[in-house]
Amino acid sequence: GGEVVCAEYGKVGSKLLAHNIVKALGEKHKAALLRNHGAVAIGKTAREAFAVSDYMEKIAKVSVLAKAMGSTPINDINIKR
């Protein structure tokens, strides 16, 4: 698990988008959502990057289904309640 951050927008293939992805990932994140593009996942191996991507995909599906059923999204504010 862990936090998934959002990288600011940049045109596909641009240095700005690459910079925004690196900035969003920082030193501790393994995944980032790309504003208006999709997502990126990294790992020490291709297998680890795939596992991170697969986990992020499953969590996104759970979030969409929960929202469709009227559930409050899970976030830091709701966890502290």
CSV table of N, CA and C in Angstrom, one decimal:
chain,number,residue,atom,x,y,z
A,1,GLY,N,0.8,-1.2,0.0
A,1,GLY,CA,0.0,0.0,0.0
A,1,GLY,C,0.9,1.2,0.0
A,2,GLY,N,0.2,2.3,0.2
A,2,GLY,CA,0.9,3.6,0.2
A,2,GLY,C,0.1,4.6,-0.5
A,3,GLU,N,0.5,5.9,-0.4
A,3,GLU,CA,-0.2,7.0,-1.0
A,3,GLU,C,0.1,7.0,-2.5
A,4,VAL,N,-0.9,7.3,-3.3
A,4,VAL,CA,-0.7,7.5,-4.7
A,4,VAL,C,-0.9,9.0,-4.9
A,5,VAL,N,0.1,9.6,-5.5
A,5,VAL,CA,0.1,11.1,-5.7
A,5,VAL,C,-0.3,11.4,-7.1
A,6,CYS,N,-0.6,12.7,-7.4
A,6,CYS,CA,-1.0,13.1,-8.7
A,6,CYS,C,0.0,14.0,-9.3
A,7,ALA,N,0.6,13.7,-10.5
A,7,ALA,CA,1.5,14.6,-11.2
A,7,ALA,C,0.7,15.7,-11.9
A,8,GLU,N,1.3,16.9,-11.9
A,8,GLU,CA,0.7,18.0,-12.6
A,8,GLU,C,0.7,17.7,-14.1
A,9,TYR,N,-0.2,18.4,-14.9
A,9,TYR,CA,-0.4,18.2,-16.3
A,9,TYR,C,0.9,18.6,-17.1
A,10,GLY,N,1.1,17.8,-18.1
A,10,GLY,CA,2.1,18.2,-19.1
A,10,GLY,C,1.8,17.4,-20.4
A,11,LYS,N,2.1,18.0,-21.5
A,11,LYS,CA,1.8,17.3,-22.8
A,11,LYS,C,2.5,15.9,-22.9
A,12,VAL,N,1.9,15.0,-23.5
A,12,VAL,CA,2.4,13.6,-23.7
A,12,VAL,C,3.8,13.7,-24.3
A,13,GLY,N,4.8,13.1,-23.7
A,13,GLY,CA,6.1,13.0,-24.3
A,13,GLY,C,7.0,14.2,-24.0
A,14,SER,N,6.4,15.2,-23.3
A,14,SER,CA,7.2,16.4,-23.0
A,14,SER,C,8.1,16.3,-21.8
A,15,LYS,N,9.1,17.2,-21.8
A,15,LYS,CA,10.0,17.2,-20.7
A,15,LYS,C,9.3,17.7,-19.4
A,16,LEU,N,8.3,18.6,-19.6
A,16,LEU,CA,7.5,19.1,-18.5
A,16,LEU,C,6.8,17.9,-17.8
A,17,LEU,N,6.1,17.0,-18.6
A,17,LEU,CA,5.5,15.9,-18.0
A,17,LEU,C,6.4,15.0,-17.3
A,18,ALA,N,7.6,14.7,-17.9
A,18,ALA,CA,8.6,13.9,-17.3
A,18,ALA,C,9.0,14.5,-15.9
A,19,HIS,N,9.3,15.8,-15.9
A,19,HIS,CA,9.7,16.5,-14.7
A,19,HIS,C,8.6,16.4,-13.6
A,20,ASN,N,7.3,16.6,-14.1
A,20,ASN,CA,6.2,16.5,-13.1
A,20,ASN,C,6.0,15.1,-12.5
A,21,ILE,N,6.3,14.1,-13.3
A,21,ILE,CA,6.2,12.7,-12.8
A,21,ILE,C,7.3,12.5,-11.8
A,22,VAL,N,8.6,12.9,-12.1
A,22,VAL,CA,9.7,12.7,-11.1
A,22,VAL,C,9.4,13.5,-9.9
A,23,LYS,N,8.9,14.7,-10.0
A,23,LYS,CA,8.6,15.5,-8.8
A,23,LYS,C,7.5,14.8,-8.0
A,24,ALA,N,6.4,14.3,-8.6
A,24,ALA,CA,5.4,13.7,-7.8
A,24,ALA,C,5.8,12.4,-7.1
A,25,LEU,N,6.6,11.6,-7.8
A,25,LEU,CA,7.1,10.4,-7.2
A,25,LEU,C,8.1,10.6,-6.1
A,26,GLY,N,8.9,11.6,-6.2
A,26,GLY,CA,9.9,12.0,-5.2
A,26,GLY,C,10.7,10.8,-4.8
A,27,GLU,N,11.1,10.7,-3.6
A,27,GLU,CA,12.0,9.6,-3.1
A,27,GLU,C,11.2,8.4,-2.6
A,28,LYS,N,9.9,8.6,-2.2
A,28,LYS,CA,9.2,7.5,-1.5
A,28,LYS,C,8.0,6.9,-2.2
A,29,HIS,N,7.5,7.5,-3.3
A,29,HIS,CA,6.3,6.9,-3.9
A,29,HIS,C,6.7,6.0,-5.1
A,30,LYS,N,5.8,5.0,-5.3
A,30,LYS,CA,6.0,4.1,-6.4
A,30,LYS,C,5.0,4.2,-7.4
A,31,ALA,N,4.0,5.1,-7.3
A,31,ALA,CA,3.0,5.3,-8.3
A,31,ALA,C,2.5,6.7,-8.2
A,32,ALA,N,2.0,7.1,-9.4
A,32,ALA,CA,1.4,8.5,-9.5
A,32,ALA,C,0.4,8.4,-10.6
A,33,LEU,N,-0.7,9.2,-10.3
A,33,LEU,CA,-1.7,9.4,-11.4
A,33,LEU,C,-1.2,10.6,-12.2
A,34,LEU,N,-1.4,10.5,-13.5
A,34,LEU,CA,-1.0,11.6,-14.4
A,34,LEU,C,-2.2,12.4,-14.8
A,35,ARG,N,-2.3,13.6,-14.4
A,35,ARG,CA,-3.4,14.4,-14.6
A,35,ARG,C,-3.8,14.4,-16.1
A,36,ASN,N,-5.0,14.0,-16.4
A,36,ASN,CA,-5.5,13.9,-17.8
A,36,ASN,C,-4.8,12.9,-18.7
A,37,HIS,N,-4.0,11.9,-18.1
A,37,HIS,CA,-3.3,11.0,-18.9
A,37,HIS,C,-3.5,9.5,-18.5
A,38,GLY,N,-3.4,9.2,-17.2
A,38,GLY,CA,-3.5,7.8,-16.7
A,38,GLY,C,-2.6,7.7,-15.5
A,39,ALA,N,-1.7,6.7,-15.5
A,39,ALA,CA,-1.0,6.4,-14.3
A,39,ALA,C,0.4,5.9,-14.7
A,40,VAL,N,1.3,6.0,-13.7
A,40,VAL,CA,2.7,5.4,-13.9
A,40,VAL,C,3.0,4.7,-12.6
A,41,ALA,N,3.7,3.6,-12.7
A,41,ALA,CA,4.2,2.8,-11.6
A,41,ALA,C,5.6,2.4,-11.8
A,42,ILE,N,6.4,2.4,-10.7
A,42,ILE,CA,7.8,2.1,-10.8
A,42,ILE,C,8.1,1.0,-9.8
A,43,GLY,N,9.3,0.4,-10.0
A,43,GLY,CA,9.8,-0.6,-9.0
A,43,GLY,C,11.2,-0.9,-9.3
A,44,LYS,N,11.8,-1.7,-8.5
A,44,LYS,CA,13.2,-2.1,-8.6
A,44,LYS,C,13.4,-3.1,-9.8
A,45,THR,N,12.3,-3.8,-10.1
A,45,THR,CA,12.2,-4.7,-11.2
A,45,THR,C,10.9,-4.5,-12.0
A,46,ALA,N,10.9,-5.1,-13.2
A,46,ALA,CA,9.6,-5.0,-14.0
A,46,ALA,C,8.5,-5.7,-13.2
A,47,ARG,N,8.8,-6.8,-12.6
A,47,ARG,CA,7.8,-7.5,-11.8
A,47,ARG,C,7.2,-6.6,-10.7
A,48,GLU,N,8.1,-5.9,-10.0
A,48,GLU,CA,7.6,-5.0,-8.9
A,48,GLU,C,6.8,-3.9,-9.5
A,49,ALA,N,7.2,-3.3,-10.6
A,49,ALA,CA,6.4,-2.2,-11.2
A,49,ALA,C,5.1,-2.7,-11.6
A,50,PHE,N,5.0,-3.9,-12.2
A,50,PHE,CA,3.7,-4.5,-12.6
A,50,PHE,C,2.8,-4.7,-11.4
A,51,ALA,N,3.4,-5.2,-10.3
A,51,ALA,CA,2.6,-5.5,-9.1
A,51,ALA,C,2.0,-4.1,-8.5
A,52,VAL,N,2.8,-3.1,-8.5
A,52,VAL,CA,2.3,-1.8,-8.1
A,52,VAL,C,1.2,-1.3,-9.0
A,53,SER,N,1.4,-1.4,-10.3
A,53,SER,CA,0.4,-1.0,-11.3
A,53,SER,C,-0.9,-1.8,-11.1
A,54,ASP,N,-0.8,-3.1,-10.9
A,54,ASP,CA,-1.9,-4.0,-10.7
A,54,ASP,C,-2.7,-3.7,-9.4
A,55,TYR,N,-1.9,-3.4,-8.4
A,55,TYR,CA,-2.6,-3.0,-7.1
A,55,TYR,C,-3.3,-1.7,-7.3
A,56,MET,N,-2.7,-0.7,-7.9
A,56,MET,CA,-3.3,0.6,-8.1
A,56,MET,C,-4.6,0.4,-9.0
A,57,GLU,N,-4.6,-0.4,-10.0
A,57,GLU,CA,-5.8,-0.7,-10.8
A,57,GLU,C,-6.9,-1.3,-9.9
A,58,LYS,N,-6.6,-2.3,-9.1
A,58,LYS,CA,-7.6,-2.9,-8.2
A,58,LYS,C,-8.2,-1.9,-7.2
A,59,ILE,N,-7.4,-1.1,-6.7
A,59,ILE,CA,-7.9,-0.1,-5.7
A,59,ILE,C,-8.8,0.9,-6.4
A,60,ALA,N,-8.4,1.3,-7.6
A,60,ALA,CA,-9.2,2.2,-8.4
A,60,ALA,C,-10.6,1.6,-8.7
A,61,LYS,N,-10.7,0.4,-9.0
A,61,LYS,CA,-11.9,-0.3,-9.3
A,61,LYS,C,-12.8,-0.4,-8.0
A,62,VAL,N,-12.2,-0.7,-6.9
A,62,VAL,CA,-12.9,-0.7,-5.6
A,62,VAL,C,-13.4,0.7,-5.3
A,63,SER,N,-12.6,1.7,-5.5
A,63,SER,CA,-13.1,3.1,-5.2
A,63,SER,C,-14.3,3.5,-6.1
A,64,VAL,N,-14.2,3.1,-7.4
A,64,VAL,CA,-15.3,3.5,-8.3
A,64,VAL,C,-16.6,2.7,-7.9
A,65,LEU,N,-16.5,1.4,-7.5
A,65,LEU,CA,-17.6,0.7,-7.1
A,65,LEU,C,-18.2,1.2,-5.8
A,66,ALA,N,-17.3,1.6,-4.8
A,66,ALA,CA,-17.8,2.1,-3.6
A,66,ALA,C,-18.5,3.4,-3.8
A,67,LYS,N,-18.0,4.3,-4.6
A,67,LYS,CA,-18.6,5.5,-4.9
A,67,LYS,C,-20.0,5.3,-5.6
A,68,ALA,N,-20.1,4.4,-6.5
A,68,ALA,CA,-21.4,4.0,-7.2
A,68,ALA,C,-22.4,3.6,-6.2
A,69,MET,N,-22.0,2.9,-5.1
A,69,MET,CA,-22.9,2.4,-4.1
A,69,MET,C,-23.2,3.5,-3.0
A,70,GLY,N,-22.6,4.7,-3.2
A,70,GLY,CA,-22.9,5.8,-2.2
A,70,GLY,C,-22.0,5.9,-1.1
A,71,SER,N,-20.9,5.2,-1.1
A,71,SER,CA,-19.9,5.2,0.0
A,71,SER,C,-19.1,6.4,0.0
A,72,THR,N,-18.6,6.9,1.1
A,72,THR,CA,-17.7,8.0,1.2
A,72,THR,C,-16.3,7.6,0.9
A,73,PRO,N,-15.7,8.3,0.0
A,73,PRO,CA,-14.3,7.9,-0.4
A,73,PRO,C,-13.4,7.8,0.8
A,74,ILE,N,-12.4,6.9,0.7
A,74,ILE,CA,-11.5,6.7,1.8
A,74,ILE,C,-10.3,7.7,1.5
A,75,ASN,N,-10.1,8.5,2.6
A,75,ASN,CA,-9.0,9.4,2.5
A,75,ASN,C,-8.5,9.7,4.0
A,76,ASP,N,-7.5,10.5,4.1
A,76,ASP,CA,-6.9,10.8,5.5
A,76,ASP,C,-7.9,11.4,6.4
A,77,ILE,N,-8.8,12.3,5.8
A,77,ILE,CA,-9.8,13.0,6.7
A,77,ILE,C,-10.8,12.0,7.2
A,78,ASN,N,-11.3,11.1,6.4
A,78,ASN,CA,-12.3,10.1,6.8
A,78,ASN,C,-11.7,9.1,7.8
A,79,ILE,N,-10.4,8.8,7.6
A,79,ILE,CA,-9.8,7.8,8.5
A,79,ILE,C,-9.7,8.4,9.9
A,80,LYS,N,-9.4,9.7,10.0
A,80,LYS,CA,-9.2,10.3,11.3
A,80,LYS,C,-10.5,10.5,12.1
A,81,ARG,N,-11.7,10.4,11.5
A,81,ARG,CA,-12.9,10.6,12.1
A,81,ARG,C,-13.3,9.5,13.1
